[in-house]
PDB file of C-alpha atoms and ligand atoms in Angstrom:
ATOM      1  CA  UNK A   1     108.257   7.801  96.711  1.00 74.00           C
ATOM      2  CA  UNK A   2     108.675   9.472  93.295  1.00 90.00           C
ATOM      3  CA  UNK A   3     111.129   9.018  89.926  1.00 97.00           C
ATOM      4  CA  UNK A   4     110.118  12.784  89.356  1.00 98.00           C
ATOM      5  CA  UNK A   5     113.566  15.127  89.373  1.00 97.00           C
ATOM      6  CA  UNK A   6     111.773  18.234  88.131  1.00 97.00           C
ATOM      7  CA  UNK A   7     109.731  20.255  85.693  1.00 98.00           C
ATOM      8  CA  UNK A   8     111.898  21.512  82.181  1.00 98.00           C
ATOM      9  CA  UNK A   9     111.171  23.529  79.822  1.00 98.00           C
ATOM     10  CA  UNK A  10     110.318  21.821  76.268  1.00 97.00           C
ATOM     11  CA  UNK A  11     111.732  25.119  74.752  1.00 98.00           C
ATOM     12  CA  UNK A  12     114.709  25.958  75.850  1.00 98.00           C
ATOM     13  CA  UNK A  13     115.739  23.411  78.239  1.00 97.00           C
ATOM     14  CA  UNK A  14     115.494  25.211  81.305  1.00 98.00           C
ATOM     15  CA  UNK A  15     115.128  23.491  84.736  1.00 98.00           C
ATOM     16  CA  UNK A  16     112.620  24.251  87.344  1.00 98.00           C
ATOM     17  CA  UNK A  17     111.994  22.324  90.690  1.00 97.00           C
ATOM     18  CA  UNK A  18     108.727  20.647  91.118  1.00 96.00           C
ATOM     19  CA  UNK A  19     106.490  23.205  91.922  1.00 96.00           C
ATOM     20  CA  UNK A  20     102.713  24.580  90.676  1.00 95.00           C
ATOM     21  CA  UNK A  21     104.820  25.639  87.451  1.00 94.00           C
ATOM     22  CA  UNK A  22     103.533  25.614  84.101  1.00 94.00           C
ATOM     23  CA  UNK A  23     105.367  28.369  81.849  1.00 95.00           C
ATOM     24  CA  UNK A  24     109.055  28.861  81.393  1.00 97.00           C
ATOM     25  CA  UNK A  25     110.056  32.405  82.774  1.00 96.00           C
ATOM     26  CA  UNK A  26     112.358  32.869  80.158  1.00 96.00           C
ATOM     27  CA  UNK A  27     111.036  32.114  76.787  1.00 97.00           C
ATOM     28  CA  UNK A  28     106.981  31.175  78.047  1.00 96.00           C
ATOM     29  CA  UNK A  29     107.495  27.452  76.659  1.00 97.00           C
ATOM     30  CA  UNK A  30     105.707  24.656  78.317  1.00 97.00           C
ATOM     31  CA  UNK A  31     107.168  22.724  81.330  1.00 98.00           C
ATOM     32  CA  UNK A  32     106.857  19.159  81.527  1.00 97.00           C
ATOM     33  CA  UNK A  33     107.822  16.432  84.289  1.00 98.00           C
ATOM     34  CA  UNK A  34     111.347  15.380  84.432  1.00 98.00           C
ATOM     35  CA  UNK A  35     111.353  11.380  85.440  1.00 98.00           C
ATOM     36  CA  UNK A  36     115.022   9.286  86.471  1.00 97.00           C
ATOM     37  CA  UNK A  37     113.753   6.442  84.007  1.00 97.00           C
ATOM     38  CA  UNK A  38     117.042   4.420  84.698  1.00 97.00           C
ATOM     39  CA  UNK A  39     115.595   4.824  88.393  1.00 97.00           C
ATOM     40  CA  UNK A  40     111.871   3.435  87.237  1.00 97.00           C
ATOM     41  CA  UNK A  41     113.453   0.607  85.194  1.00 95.00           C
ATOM     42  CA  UNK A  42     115.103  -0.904  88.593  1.00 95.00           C
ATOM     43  CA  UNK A  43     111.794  -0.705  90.010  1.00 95.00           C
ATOM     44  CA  UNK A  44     108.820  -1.873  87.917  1.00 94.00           C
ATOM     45  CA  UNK A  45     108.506  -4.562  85.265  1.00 95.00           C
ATOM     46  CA  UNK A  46     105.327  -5.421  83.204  1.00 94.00           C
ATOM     47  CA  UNK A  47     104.989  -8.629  85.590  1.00 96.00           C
ATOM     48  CA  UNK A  48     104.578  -6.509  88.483  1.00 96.00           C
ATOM     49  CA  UNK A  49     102.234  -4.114  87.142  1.00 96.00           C
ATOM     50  CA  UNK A  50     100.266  -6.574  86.084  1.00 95.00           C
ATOM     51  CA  UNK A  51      99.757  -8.008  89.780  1.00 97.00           C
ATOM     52  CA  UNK A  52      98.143  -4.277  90.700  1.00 96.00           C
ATOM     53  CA  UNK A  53      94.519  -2.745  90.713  1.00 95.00           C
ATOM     54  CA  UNK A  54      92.770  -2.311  87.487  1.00 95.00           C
ATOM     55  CA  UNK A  55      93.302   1.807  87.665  1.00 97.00           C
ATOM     56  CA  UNK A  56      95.396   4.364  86.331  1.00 97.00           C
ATOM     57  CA  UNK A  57      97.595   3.962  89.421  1.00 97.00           C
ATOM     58  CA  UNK A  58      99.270   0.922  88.525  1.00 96.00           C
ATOM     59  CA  UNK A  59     101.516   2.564  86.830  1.00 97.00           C
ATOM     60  CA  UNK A  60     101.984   5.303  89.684  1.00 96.00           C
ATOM     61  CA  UNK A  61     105.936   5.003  88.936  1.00 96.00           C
ATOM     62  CA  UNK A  62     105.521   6.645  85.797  1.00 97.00           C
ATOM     63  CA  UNK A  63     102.998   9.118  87.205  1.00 97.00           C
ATOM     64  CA  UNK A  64     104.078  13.242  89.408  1.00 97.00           C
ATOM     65  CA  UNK A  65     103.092  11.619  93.060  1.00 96.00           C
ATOM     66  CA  UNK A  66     104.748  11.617  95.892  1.00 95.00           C
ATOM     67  CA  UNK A  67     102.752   9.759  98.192  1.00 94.00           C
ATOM     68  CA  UNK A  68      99.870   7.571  97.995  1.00 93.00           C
ATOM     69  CA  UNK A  69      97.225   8.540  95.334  1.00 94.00           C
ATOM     70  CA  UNK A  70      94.016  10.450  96.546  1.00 91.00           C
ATOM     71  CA  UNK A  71      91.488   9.983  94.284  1.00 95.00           C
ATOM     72  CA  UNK A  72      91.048   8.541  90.488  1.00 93.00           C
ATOM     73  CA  UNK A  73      90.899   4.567  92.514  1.00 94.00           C
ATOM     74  CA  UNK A  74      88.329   3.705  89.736  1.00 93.00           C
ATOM     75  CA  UNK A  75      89.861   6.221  86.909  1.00 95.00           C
ATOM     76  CA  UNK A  76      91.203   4.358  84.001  1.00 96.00           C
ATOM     77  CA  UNK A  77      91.809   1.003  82.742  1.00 96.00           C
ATOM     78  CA  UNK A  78      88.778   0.841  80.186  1.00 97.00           C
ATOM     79  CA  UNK A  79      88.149  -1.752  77.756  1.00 96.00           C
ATOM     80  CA  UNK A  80      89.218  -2.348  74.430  1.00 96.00           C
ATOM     81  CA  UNK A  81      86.860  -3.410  72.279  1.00 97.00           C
ATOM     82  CA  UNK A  82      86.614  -5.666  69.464  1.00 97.00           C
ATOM     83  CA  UNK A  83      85.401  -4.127  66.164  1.00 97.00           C
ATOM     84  CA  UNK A  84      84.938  -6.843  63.853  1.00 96.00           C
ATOM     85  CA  UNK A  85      82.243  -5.147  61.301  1.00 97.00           C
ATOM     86  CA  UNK A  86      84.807  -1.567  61.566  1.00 97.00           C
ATOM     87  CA  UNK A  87      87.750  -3.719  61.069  1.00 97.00           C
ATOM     88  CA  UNK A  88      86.430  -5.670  57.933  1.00 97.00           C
ATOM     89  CA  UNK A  89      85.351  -2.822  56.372  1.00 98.00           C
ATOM     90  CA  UNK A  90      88.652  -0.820  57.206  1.00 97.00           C
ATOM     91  CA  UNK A  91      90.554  -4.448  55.898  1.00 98.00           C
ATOM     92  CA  UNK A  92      92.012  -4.395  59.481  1.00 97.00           C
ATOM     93  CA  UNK A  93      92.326  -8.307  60.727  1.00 96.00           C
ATOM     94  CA  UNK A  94      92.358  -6.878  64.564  1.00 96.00           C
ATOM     95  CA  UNK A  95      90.701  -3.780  65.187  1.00 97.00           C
ATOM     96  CA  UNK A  96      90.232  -2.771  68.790  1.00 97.00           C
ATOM     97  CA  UNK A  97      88.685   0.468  70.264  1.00 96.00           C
ATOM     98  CA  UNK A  98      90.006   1.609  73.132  1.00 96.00           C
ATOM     99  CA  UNK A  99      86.881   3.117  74.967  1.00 96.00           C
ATOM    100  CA  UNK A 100      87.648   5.664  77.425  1.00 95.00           C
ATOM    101  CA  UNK A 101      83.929   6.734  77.623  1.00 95.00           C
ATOM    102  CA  UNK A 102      83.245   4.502  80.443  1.00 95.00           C
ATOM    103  CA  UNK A 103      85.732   6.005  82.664  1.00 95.00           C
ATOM    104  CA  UNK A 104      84.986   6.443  86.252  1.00 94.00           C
ATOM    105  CA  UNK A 105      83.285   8.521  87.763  1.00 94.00           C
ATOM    106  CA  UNK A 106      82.499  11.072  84.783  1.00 95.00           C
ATOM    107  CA  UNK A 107      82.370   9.083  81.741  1.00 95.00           C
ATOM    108  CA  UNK A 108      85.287  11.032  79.878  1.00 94.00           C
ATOM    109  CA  UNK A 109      88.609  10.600  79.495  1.00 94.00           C
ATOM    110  CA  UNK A 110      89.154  13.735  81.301  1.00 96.00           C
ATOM    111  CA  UNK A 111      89.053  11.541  84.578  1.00 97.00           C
ATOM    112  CA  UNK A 112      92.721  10.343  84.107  1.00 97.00           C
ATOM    113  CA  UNK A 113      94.190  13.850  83.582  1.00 98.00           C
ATOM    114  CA  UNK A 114      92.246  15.127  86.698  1.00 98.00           C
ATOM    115  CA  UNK A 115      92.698  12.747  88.847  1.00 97.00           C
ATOM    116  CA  UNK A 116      96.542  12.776  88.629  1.00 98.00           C
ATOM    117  CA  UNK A 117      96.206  17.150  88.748  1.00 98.00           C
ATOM    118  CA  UNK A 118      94.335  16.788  92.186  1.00 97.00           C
ATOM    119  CA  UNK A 119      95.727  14.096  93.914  1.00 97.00           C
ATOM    120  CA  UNK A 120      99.589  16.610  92.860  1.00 97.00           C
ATOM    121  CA  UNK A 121      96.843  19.550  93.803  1.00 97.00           C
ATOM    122  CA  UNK A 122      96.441  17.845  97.756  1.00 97.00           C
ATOM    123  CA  UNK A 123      99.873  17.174  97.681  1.00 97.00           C
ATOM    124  CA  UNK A 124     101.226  20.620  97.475  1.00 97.00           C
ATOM    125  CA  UNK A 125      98.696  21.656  99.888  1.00 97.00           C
ATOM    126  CA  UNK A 126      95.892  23.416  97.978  1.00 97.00           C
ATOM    127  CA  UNK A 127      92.590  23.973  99.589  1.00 96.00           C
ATOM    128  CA  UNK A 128      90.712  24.954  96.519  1.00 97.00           C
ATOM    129  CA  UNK A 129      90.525  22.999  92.870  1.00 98.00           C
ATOM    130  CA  UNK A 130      89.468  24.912  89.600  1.00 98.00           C
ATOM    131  CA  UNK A 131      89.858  24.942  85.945  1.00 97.00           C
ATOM    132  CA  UNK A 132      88.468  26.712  82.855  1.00 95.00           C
ATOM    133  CA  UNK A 133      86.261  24.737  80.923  1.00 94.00           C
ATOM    134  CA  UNK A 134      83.848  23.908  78.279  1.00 90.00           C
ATOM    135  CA  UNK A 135      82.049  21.010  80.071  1.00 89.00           C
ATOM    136  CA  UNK A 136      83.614  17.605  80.555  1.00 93.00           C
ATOM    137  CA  UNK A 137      86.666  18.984  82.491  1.00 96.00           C
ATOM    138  CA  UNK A 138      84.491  21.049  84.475  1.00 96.00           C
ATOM    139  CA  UNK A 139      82.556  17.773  85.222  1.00 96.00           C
ATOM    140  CA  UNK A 140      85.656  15.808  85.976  1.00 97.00           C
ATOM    141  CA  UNK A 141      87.333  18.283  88.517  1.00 98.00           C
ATOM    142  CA  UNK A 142      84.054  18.839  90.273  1.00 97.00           C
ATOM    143  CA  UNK A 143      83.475  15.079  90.883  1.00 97.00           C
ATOM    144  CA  UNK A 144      87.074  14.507  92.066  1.00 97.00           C
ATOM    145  CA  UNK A 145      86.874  17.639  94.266  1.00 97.00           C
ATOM    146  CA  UNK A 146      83.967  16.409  95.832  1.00 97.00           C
ATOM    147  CA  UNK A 147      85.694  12.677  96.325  1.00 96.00           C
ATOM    148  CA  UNK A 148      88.790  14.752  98.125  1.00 96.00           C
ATOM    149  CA  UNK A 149      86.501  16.951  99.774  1.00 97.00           C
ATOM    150  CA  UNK A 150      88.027  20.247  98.026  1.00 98.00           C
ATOM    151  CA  UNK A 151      86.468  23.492  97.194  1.00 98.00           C
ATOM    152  CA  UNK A 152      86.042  23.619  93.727  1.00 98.00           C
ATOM    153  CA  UNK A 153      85.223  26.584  91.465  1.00 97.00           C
ATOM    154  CA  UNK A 154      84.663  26.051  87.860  1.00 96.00           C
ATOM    155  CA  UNK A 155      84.905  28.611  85.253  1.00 96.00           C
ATOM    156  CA  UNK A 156      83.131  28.270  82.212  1.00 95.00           C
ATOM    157  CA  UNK A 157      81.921  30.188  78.916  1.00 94.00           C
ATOM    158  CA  UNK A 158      78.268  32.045  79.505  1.00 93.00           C
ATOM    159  CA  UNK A 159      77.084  30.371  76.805  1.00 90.00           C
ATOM    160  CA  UNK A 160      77.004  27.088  77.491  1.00 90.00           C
ATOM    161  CA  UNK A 161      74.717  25.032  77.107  1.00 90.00           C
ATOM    162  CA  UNK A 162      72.030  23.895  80.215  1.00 89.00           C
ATOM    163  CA  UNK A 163      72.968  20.042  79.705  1.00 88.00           C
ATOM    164  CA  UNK A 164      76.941  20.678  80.390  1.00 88.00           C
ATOM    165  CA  UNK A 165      76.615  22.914  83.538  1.00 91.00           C
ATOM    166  CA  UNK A 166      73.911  19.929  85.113  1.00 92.00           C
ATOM    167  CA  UNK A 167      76.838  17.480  84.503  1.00 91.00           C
ATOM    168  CA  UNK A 168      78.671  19.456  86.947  1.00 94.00           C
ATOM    169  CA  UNK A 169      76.626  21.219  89.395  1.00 94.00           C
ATOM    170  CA  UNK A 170      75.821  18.288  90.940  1.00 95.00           C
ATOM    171  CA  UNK A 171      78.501  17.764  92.448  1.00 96.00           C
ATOM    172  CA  UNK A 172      78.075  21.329  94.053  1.00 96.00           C
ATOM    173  CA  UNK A 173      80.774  23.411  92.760  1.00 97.00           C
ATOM    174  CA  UNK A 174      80.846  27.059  92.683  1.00 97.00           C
ATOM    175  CA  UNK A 175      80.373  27.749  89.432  1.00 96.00           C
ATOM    176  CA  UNK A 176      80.943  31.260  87.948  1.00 96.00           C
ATOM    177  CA  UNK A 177      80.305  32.130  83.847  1.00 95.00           C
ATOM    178  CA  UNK A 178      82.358  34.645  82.286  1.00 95.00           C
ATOM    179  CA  UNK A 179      81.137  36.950  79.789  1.00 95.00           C
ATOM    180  CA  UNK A 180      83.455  35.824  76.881  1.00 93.00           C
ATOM    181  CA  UNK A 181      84.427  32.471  75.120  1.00 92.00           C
ATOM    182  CA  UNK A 182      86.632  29.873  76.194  1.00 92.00           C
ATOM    183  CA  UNK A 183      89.862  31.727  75.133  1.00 93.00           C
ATOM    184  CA  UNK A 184      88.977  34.655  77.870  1.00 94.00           C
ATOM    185  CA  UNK A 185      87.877  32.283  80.498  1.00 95.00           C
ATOM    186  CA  UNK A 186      91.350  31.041  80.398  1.00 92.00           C
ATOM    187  CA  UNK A 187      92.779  34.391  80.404  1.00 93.00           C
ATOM    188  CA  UNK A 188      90.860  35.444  83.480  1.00 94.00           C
ATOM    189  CA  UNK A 189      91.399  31.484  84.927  1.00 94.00           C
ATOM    190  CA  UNK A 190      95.439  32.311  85.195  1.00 91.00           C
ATOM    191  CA  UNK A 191      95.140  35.869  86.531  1.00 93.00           C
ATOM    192  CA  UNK A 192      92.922  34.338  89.123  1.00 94.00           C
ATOM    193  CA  UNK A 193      94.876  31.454  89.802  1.00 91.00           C
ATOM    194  CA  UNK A 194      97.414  34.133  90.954  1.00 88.00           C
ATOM    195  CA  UNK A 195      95.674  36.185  92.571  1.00 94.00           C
ATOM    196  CA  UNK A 196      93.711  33.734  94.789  1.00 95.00           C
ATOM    197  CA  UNK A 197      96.589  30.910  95.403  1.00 93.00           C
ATOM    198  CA  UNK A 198      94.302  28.216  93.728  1.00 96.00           C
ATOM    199  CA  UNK A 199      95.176  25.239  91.727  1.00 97.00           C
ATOM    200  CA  UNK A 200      93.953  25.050  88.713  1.00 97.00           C
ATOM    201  CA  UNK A 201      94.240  21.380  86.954  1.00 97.00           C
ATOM    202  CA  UNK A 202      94.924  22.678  83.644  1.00 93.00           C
ATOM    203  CA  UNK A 203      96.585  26.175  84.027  1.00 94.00           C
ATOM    204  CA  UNK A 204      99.554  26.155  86.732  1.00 95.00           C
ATOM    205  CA  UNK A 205      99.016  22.156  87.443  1.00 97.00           C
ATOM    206  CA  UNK A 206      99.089  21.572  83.864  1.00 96.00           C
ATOM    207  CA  UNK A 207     102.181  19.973  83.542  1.00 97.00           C
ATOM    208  CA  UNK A 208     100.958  17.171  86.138  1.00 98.00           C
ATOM    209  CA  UNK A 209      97.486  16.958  84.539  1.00 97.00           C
ATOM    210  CA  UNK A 210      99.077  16.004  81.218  1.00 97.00           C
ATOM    211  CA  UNK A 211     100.923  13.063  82.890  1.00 98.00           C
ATOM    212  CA  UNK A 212      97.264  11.449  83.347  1.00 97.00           C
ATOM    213  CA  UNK A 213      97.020  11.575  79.674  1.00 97.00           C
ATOM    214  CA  UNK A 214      99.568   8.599  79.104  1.00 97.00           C
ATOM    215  CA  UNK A 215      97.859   5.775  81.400  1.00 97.00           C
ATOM    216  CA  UNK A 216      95.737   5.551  78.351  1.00 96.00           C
ATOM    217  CA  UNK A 217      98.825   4.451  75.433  1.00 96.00           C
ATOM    218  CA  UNK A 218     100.185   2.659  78.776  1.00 96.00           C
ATOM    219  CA  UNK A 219      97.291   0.367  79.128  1.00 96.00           C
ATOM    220  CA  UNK A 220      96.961  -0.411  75.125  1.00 95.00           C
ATOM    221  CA  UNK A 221     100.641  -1.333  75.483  1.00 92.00           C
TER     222      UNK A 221
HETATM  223 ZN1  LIG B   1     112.153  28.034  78.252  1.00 78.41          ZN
END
């Protein structure tokens, strides 16, 4: 079950239904994810969380799902760390880092956005995963997509570097470099999105890959 009522418009106001929807078709603002929070506040309480798996699905309440989550089980809740020698020097009594470099299963904290895009992505009945990207998203979406057993296509700048593609390939996307810099790859990226009926975590799934974003200020809280 989900809190979601709907995608608005940060611009203008406008309401959409939830749908692969990123752009308002009136003024080209950014939709986000609508939530009932009187609804969520009924339902969940930081005791109960608290009694769930260590992943970014614990707080699946507060998250664009419908249904049960299909992939990110091991995405999120990364330590804090203590930084005593950081904090002294800063004059900070408590200093704690939240490290989202050891997220699963791509090291980045792209793993929480993606994961919440792709399990939405299965959920509205996409076949085929894809994004622009520079390296670590491509990375991210190619891992999960491989978890879900997805095509995945990832689009990326020519010149990138060797080191960021290998992150990627081997998880045995398609990948396909574009003659141009990141800018035109996401040009091209919404055309084809179009085009080809593909989801694509951070163009027309955007507003549901953003959601992932807040597990991380959820689990500091
Ligand atoms: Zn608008």
């Amino acid at each position: 079950m989900s809190f979601v009522t709907g995608l608005q418009c940060r611009e203008c106001g406008q309401n959409y239904p939830q749908e692969p929807l990123h752009v308002c078709e009136t003024c080209f603002g950014p939709l986000e994810i609508q939530y009932d929070y009187e609804q969520i506040k009924k339902s969940i309480s930081r005791e109960k969380i608290a009694t769930r798996e260590h992943n970014l699905w614990r707080y699946r309440e507060l998250l664009p799902i419908d249904g049960e989550p299909r992939v990110g089980l091991y995405s999120g809740f990364t330590p804090l760390v203590r930084a005593q020698r950081l904090g002294a020097a800063l004059g900070v009594q408590q200093l704690y880092l939240k490290d989202d470099s050891v997220n699963h299963p791509t090291f980045s904290y792209k793993d929480r956005v993606v994961s919440v895009a792709i399990s939405k992505a299965i959920e509205f009945g996409f076949d085929t995963v894809s994004c622009a990207s520079t390296g670590n998203l491509a990375n991210s979406v190619a891992a999960h997509a491989a978890r879900a057993g997805l095509d995945c296509y990832v689009f990326i700048p020519d010149g990138l570097e060797q080191g960021k593609i290998i992150g990627s390939g081997i998880y045995g996307p398609k990948t396909v470099a574009i003659n141009g810099n990141y800018d035109d790859v996401n040009r091209l990226c919404s055309e084809i999105g179009d085009k080809y009926g593909w989801a694509f975590v951070n163009v027309n799934l955007r507003p549901y890959y953003s959601e992932g974003a807040k597990t991380h200020v959820f689990e500091i809280a």
